[in-house]
Each structure stands twice: as C-alpha cells, then as structure tokens.
Short mmCIF file of C-alpha atoms in Angstrom, two decimals:
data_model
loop_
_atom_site.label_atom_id
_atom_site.label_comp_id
_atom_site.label_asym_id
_atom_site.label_seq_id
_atom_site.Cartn_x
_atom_site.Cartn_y
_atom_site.Cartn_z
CA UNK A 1 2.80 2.27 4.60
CA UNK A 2 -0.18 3.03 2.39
CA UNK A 3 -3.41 1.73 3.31
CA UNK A 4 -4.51 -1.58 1.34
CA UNK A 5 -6.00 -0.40 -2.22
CA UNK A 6 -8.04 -2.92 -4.38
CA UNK A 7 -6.16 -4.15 -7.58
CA UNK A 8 -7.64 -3.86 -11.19
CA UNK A 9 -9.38 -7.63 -11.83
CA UNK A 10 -7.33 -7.37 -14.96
CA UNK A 11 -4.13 -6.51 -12.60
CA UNK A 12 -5.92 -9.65 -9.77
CA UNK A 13 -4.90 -11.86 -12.61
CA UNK A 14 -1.67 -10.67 -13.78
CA UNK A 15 -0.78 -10.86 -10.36
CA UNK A 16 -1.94 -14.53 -9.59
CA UNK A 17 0.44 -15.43 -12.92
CA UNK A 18 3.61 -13.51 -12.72
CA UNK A 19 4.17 -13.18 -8.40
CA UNK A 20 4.55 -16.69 -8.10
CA UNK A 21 7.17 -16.93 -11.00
CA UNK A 22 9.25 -13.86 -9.51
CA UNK A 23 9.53 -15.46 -6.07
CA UNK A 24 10.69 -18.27 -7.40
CA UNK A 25 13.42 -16.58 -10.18
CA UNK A 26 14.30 -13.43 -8.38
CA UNK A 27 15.47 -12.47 -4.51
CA UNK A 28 14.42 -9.36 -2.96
CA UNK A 29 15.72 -6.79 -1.26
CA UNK A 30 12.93 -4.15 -0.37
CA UNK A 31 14.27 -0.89 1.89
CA UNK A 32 13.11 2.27 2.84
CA UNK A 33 9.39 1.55 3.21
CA UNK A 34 9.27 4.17 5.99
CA UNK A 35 9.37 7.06 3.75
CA UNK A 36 5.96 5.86 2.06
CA UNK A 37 3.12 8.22 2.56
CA UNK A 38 0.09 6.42 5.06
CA UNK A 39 -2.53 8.14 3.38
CA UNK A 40 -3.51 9.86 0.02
CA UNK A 41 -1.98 9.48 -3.32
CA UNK A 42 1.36 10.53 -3.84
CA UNK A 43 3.93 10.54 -7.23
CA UNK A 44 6.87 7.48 -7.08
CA UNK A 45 9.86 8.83 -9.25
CA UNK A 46 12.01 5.89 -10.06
CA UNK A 47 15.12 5.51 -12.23
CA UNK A 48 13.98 3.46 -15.35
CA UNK A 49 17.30 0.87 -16.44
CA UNK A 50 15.88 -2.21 -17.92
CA UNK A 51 12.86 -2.79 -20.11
CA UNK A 52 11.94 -5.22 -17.27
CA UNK A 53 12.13 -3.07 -14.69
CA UNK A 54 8.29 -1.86 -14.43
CA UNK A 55 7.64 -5.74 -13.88
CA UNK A 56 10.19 -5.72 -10.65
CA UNK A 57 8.58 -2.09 -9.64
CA UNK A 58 5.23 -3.48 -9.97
CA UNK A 59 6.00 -6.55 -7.90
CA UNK A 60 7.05 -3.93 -5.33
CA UNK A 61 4.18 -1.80 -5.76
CA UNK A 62 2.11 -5.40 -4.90
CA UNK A 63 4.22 -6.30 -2.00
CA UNK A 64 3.42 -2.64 -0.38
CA UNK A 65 -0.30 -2.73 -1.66
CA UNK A 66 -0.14 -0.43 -4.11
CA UNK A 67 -2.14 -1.23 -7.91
CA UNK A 68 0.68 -0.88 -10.33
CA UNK A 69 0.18 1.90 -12.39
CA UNK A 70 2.04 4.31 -14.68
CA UNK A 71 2.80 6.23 -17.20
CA UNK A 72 3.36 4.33 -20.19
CA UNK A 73 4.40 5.12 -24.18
CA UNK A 74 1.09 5.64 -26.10
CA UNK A 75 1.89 3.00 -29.02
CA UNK A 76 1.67 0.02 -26.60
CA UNK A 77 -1.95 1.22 -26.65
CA UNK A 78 -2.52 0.45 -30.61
CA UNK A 79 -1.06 -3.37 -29.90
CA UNK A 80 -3.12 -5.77 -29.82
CA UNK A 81 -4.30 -7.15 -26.80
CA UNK A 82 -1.61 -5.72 -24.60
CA UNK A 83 -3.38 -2.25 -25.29
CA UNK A 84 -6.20 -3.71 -23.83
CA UNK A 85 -4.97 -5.30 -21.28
CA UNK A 86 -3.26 -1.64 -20.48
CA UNK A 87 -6.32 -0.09 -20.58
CA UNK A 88 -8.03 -2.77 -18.30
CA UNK A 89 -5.42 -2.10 -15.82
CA UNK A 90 -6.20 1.36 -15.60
CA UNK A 91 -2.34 2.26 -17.43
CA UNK A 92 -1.70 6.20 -18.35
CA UNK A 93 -0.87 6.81 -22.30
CA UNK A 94 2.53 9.21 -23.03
CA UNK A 95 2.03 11.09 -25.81
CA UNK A 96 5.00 12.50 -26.67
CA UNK A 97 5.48 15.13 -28.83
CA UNK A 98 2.25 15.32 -30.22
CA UNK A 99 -0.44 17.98 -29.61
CA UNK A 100 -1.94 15.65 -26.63
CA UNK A 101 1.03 15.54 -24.84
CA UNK A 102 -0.37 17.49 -21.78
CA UNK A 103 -3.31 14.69 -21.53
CA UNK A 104 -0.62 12.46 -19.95
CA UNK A 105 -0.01 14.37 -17.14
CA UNK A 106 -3.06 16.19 -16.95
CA UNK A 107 -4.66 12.32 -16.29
CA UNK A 108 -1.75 11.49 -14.10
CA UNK A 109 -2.63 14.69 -11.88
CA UNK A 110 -6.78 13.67 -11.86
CA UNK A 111 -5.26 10.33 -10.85
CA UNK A 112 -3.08 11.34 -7.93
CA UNK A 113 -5.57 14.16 -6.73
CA UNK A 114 -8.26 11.36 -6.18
CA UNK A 115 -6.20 9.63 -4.01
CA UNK A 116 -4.04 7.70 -6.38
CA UNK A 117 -0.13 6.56 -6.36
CA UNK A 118 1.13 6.89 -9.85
CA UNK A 119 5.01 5.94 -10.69
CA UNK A 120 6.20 8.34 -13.05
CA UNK A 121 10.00 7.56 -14.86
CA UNK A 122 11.27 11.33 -14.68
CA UNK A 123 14.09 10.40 -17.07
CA UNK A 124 11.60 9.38 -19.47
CA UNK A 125 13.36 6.54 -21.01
CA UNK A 126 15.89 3.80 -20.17
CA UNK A 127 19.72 5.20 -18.87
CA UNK A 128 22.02 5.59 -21.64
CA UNK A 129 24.40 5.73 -19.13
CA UNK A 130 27.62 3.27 -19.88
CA UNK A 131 27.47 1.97 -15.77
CA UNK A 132 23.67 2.12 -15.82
CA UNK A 133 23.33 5.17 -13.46
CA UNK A 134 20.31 7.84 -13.22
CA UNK A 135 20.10 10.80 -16.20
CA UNK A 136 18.49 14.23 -15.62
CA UNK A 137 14.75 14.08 -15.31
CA UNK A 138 12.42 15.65 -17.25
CA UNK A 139 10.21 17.56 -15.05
CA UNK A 140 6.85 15.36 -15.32
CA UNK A 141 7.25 13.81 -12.19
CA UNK A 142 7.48 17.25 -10.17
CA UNK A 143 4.75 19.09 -12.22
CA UNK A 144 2.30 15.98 -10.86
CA UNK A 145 3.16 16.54 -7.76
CA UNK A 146 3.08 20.41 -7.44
CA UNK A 147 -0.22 20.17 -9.24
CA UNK A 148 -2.12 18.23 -6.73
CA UNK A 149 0.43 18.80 -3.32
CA UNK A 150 1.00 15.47 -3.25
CA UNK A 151 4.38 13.87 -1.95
CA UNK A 152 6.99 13.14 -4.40
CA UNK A 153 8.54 9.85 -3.38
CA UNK A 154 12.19 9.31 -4.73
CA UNK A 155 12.93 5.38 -5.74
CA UNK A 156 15.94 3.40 -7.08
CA UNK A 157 15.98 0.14 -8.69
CA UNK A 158 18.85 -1.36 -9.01
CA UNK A 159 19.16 -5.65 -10.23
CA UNK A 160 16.80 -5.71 -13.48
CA UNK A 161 20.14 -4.63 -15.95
CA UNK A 162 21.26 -8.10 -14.72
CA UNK A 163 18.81 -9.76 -16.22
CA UNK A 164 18.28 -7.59 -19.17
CA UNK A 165 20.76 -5.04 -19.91
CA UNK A 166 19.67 -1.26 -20.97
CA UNK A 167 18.69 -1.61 -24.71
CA UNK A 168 19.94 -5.18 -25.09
CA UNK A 169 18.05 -8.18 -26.10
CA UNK A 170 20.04 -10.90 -24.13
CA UNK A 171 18.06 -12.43 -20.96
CA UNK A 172 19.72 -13.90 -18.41
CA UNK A 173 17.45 -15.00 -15.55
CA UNK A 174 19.69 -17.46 -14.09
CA UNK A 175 21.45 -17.90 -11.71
CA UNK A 176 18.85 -16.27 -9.82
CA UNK A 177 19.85 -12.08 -8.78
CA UNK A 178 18.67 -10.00 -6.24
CA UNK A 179 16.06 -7.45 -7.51
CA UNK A 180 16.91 -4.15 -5.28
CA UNK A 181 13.90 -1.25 -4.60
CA UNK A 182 15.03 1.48 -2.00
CA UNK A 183 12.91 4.21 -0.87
CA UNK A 184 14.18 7.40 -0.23
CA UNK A 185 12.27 10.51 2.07
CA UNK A 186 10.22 12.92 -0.16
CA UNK A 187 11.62 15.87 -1.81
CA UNK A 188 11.17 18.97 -0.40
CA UNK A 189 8.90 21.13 -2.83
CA UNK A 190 7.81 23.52 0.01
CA UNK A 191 7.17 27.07 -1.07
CA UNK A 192 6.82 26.14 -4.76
CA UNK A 193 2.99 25.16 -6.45
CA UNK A 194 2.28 24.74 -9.85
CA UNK A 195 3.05 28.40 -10.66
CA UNK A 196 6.81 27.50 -9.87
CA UNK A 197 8.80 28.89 -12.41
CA UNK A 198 10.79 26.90 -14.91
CA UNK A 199 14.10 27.55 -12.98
CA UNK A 200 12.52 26.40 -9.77
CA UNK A 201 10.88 23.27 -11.25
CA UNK A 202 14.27 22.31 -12.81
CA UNK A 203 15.96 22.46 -9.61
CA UNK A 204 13.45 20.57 -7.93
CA UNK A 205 14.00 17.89 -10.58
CA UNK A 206 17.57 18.09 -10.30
CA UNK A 207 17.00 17.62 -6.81
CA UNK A 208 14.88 14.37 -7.49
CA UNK A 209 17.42 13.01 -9.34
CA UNK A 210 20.25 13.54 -6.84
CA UNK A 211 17.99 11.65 -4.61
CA UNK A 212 17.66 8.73 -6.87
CA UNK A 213 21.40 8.69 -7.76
CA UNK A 214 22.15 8.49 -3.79
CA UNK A 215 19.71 5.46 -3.43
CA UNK A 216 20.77 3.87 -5.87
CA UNK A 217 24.70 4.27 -5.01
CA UNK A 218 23.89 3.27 -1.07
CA UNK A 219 22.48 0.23 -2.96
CA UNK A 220 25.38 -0.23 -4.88
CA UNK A 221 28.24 0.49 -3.12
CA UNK A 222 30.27 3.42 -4.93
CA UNK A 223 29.35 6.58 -6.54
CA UNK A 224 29.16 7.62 -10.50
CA UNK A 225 32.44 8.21 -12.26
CA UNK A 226 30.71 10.52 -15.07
CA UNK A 227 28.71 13.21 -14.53
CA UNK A 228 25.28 13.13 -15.28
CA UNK A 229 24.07 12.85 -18.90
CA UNK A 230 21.18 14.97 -20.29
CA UNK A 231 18.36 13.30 -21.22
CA UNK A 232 17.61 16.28 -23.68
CA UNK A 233 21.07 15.55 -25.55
CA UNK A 234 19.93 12.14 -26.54
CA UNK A 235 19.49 11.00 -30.22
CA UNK A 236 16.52 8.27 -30.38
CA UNK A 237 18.46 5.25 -29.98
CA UNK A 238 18.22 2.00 -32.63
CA UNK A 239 15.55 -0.27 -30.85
CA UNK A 240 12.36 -1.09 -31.08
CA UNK A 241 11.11 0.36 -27.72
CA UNK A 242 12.46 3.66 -26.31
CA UNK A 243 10.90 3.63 -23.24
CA UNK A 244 8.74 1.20 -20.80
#
C-alpha cells in the first residue's frame, strides 16, 4: 500500500459529497491491493468502459489513499467551472493531435518523477468492444513509466457499463451493482528506458494490455470471444465525449 498522500482541498470536498453517495448506491469489490507500490509514484493503466468509470476509479484511488488524478481530454478544460474545478484538482490536459500533444505526457512524467501516482487510460478512449472488453493501448502509459522508472501498475474495472453502458446515455443505478477494481503485479519493463525502440515499447504495451484483459476476465468469469480491436482502426464515434 502507498503511504497516505494529502488530497487537493478542491478534491477534500468532492470527496466529502460523492463517497457517501457511492457507499450507499454501489457495492465494492476491491482486489489485488498487494501489487501496489509502498513508496514513490508509479503509472496505474486501467481499461476505460464507461464514462463513469473515472468516478468508481477515483473512489478506489480514495479508499487506497491515493489523490485522484489523471489524464483527462483538454476541452473539459474550456467548460465552465468544471475546467476549474479540474485545474483545482491538480487534473492533466490531453491534447490530442495538436502541436502540444507531448505536454500531456511530458507533465504526466514531472508528475510521477516527483513522487506522484497518475492513472493513465492506455486505450485512450472508451472500448468499442461489442462485450465491453480491453482494446490495444496506445503507448502513453509505458512511455511515463520508462521515462521516470517508475512501476507500471496494470488495473481492470469491471461494473460501471452496468450502470452506464459504453457510449450510451441510459443510467441505471438501481438495483444497486457491484463496482469491481482488481490489481494486477507490474509489468516487467526491465532492460528497456526511454530509448526503447518503437517495437519494444509496443510490445510492452501489448503486454499491458494482456494484463488488463486477464484481470478483468478473472473478474468476470470467461475469456474474450473476439480478438482484440485496434484502437488505431477506430473512426471518431457519434457522441458528445470521446473519452473521460
């Protein structure tokens, strides 16, 4: 477990609001704690399958004393009041492809080297997957964590697409579901640094992902019945949001 870290006061609030409302409307089921670095920061790599998902995450993240924060999609940041609030809470803009792209991960690496745990979505955007399983991962989430040395910490969620199905608007809270976060054992990046080579930083996030897609199947009982899609096939899809 990660020693105790002091939340945001904008996070201290958001907290003392929404934790009492999920214990009351969701069930946990928290595993693998174990595998979570004791000391120093360290990358979490979690599957991203419903646009509440960060909230469920987060609630995690407060259970194990660690301040919610990640990498999130830079127009929340121009809403607002939630841009503020973001910014309060010490969030990490995405820009996507635009020139400033690199700042995102070039903060999340600062962030991680000081001693920070940052949750990173390799796969970039909600599953398009038809059962809700793990796509490839863009390789993000490894690059952090070859940059600084830090631990890469595999993590499947698996409940949230009850309540809120990938890219659907319907909300079903009740009857009250079981909100699943398993931890798996960090992936082994030994011998590479952040002069891997493309090749060896796409296995290594092939290797992340294979990780997540075994967490979340031990959570779920049975295996895929596709194989994987690739995130880099996908069209932008007709909503709103693309990604949390």
């Amino acid at each position: 477990m990660s020693r105790s870290r002091p939340l945001p006061p904008v996070l201290r609030v958001v907290v003392a609001v929404l934790r009492p409302i999920f214990m009351v409307t969701m069930k946990r089921d928290w595993s693998g704690d174990e595998h979570l670095p004791r000391d120093g920061g360290y990358v979490l790599a979690p599957n991203h399958l419903s646009y509440i998902d960060p909230f469920v995450l987060g609630h995690w993240m407060v259970d194990h004393d660690i301040p919610p924060r990640f990498l999130v999609k830079d127009p929340l940041f121009a809403v607002p009041v939630i841009g503020r609030l973001l910014r309060a809470a010490r969030q990490i803009p995405v820009y996507r492809g635009t020139g400033a792209a690199a700042d995102s991960l070039r903060a999340a690496t600062e962030a991680v080297a000081e001693g920070g745990i940052i949750a990173i979505y390799p796969e970039g955007t909600m599953t398009r997957d038809p059962a809700a399983w793990p796509m490839s991962g863009r390789d993000g989430a490894v690059r952090t964590a070859l940059a600084t040395g830090a631990p890469l910490v595999p993590v499947a969620q698996w409940g949230p697409q009850a309540i809120m199905w990938p890219y659907r608007r319907e909300f079903r809270l009740l009857p009250r579901k079981t909100m699943h976060v398993r931890v798996g054992a960090p992936i082994d990046l030994s011998g590479l640094d952040e002069n891997a080579t493309v090749a060896q930083v796409q296995a290594a996030t092939a290797r992340l992902m294979d990780a997540i897609t075994a967490l979340q199947a031990e959570i779920r009982g049975e295996l895929p019945a596709t194989p994987r899609i690739d995130v880099r096939s996908l069209k932008k899809p007709k909503t709103r949001y693309e990604e949390s």
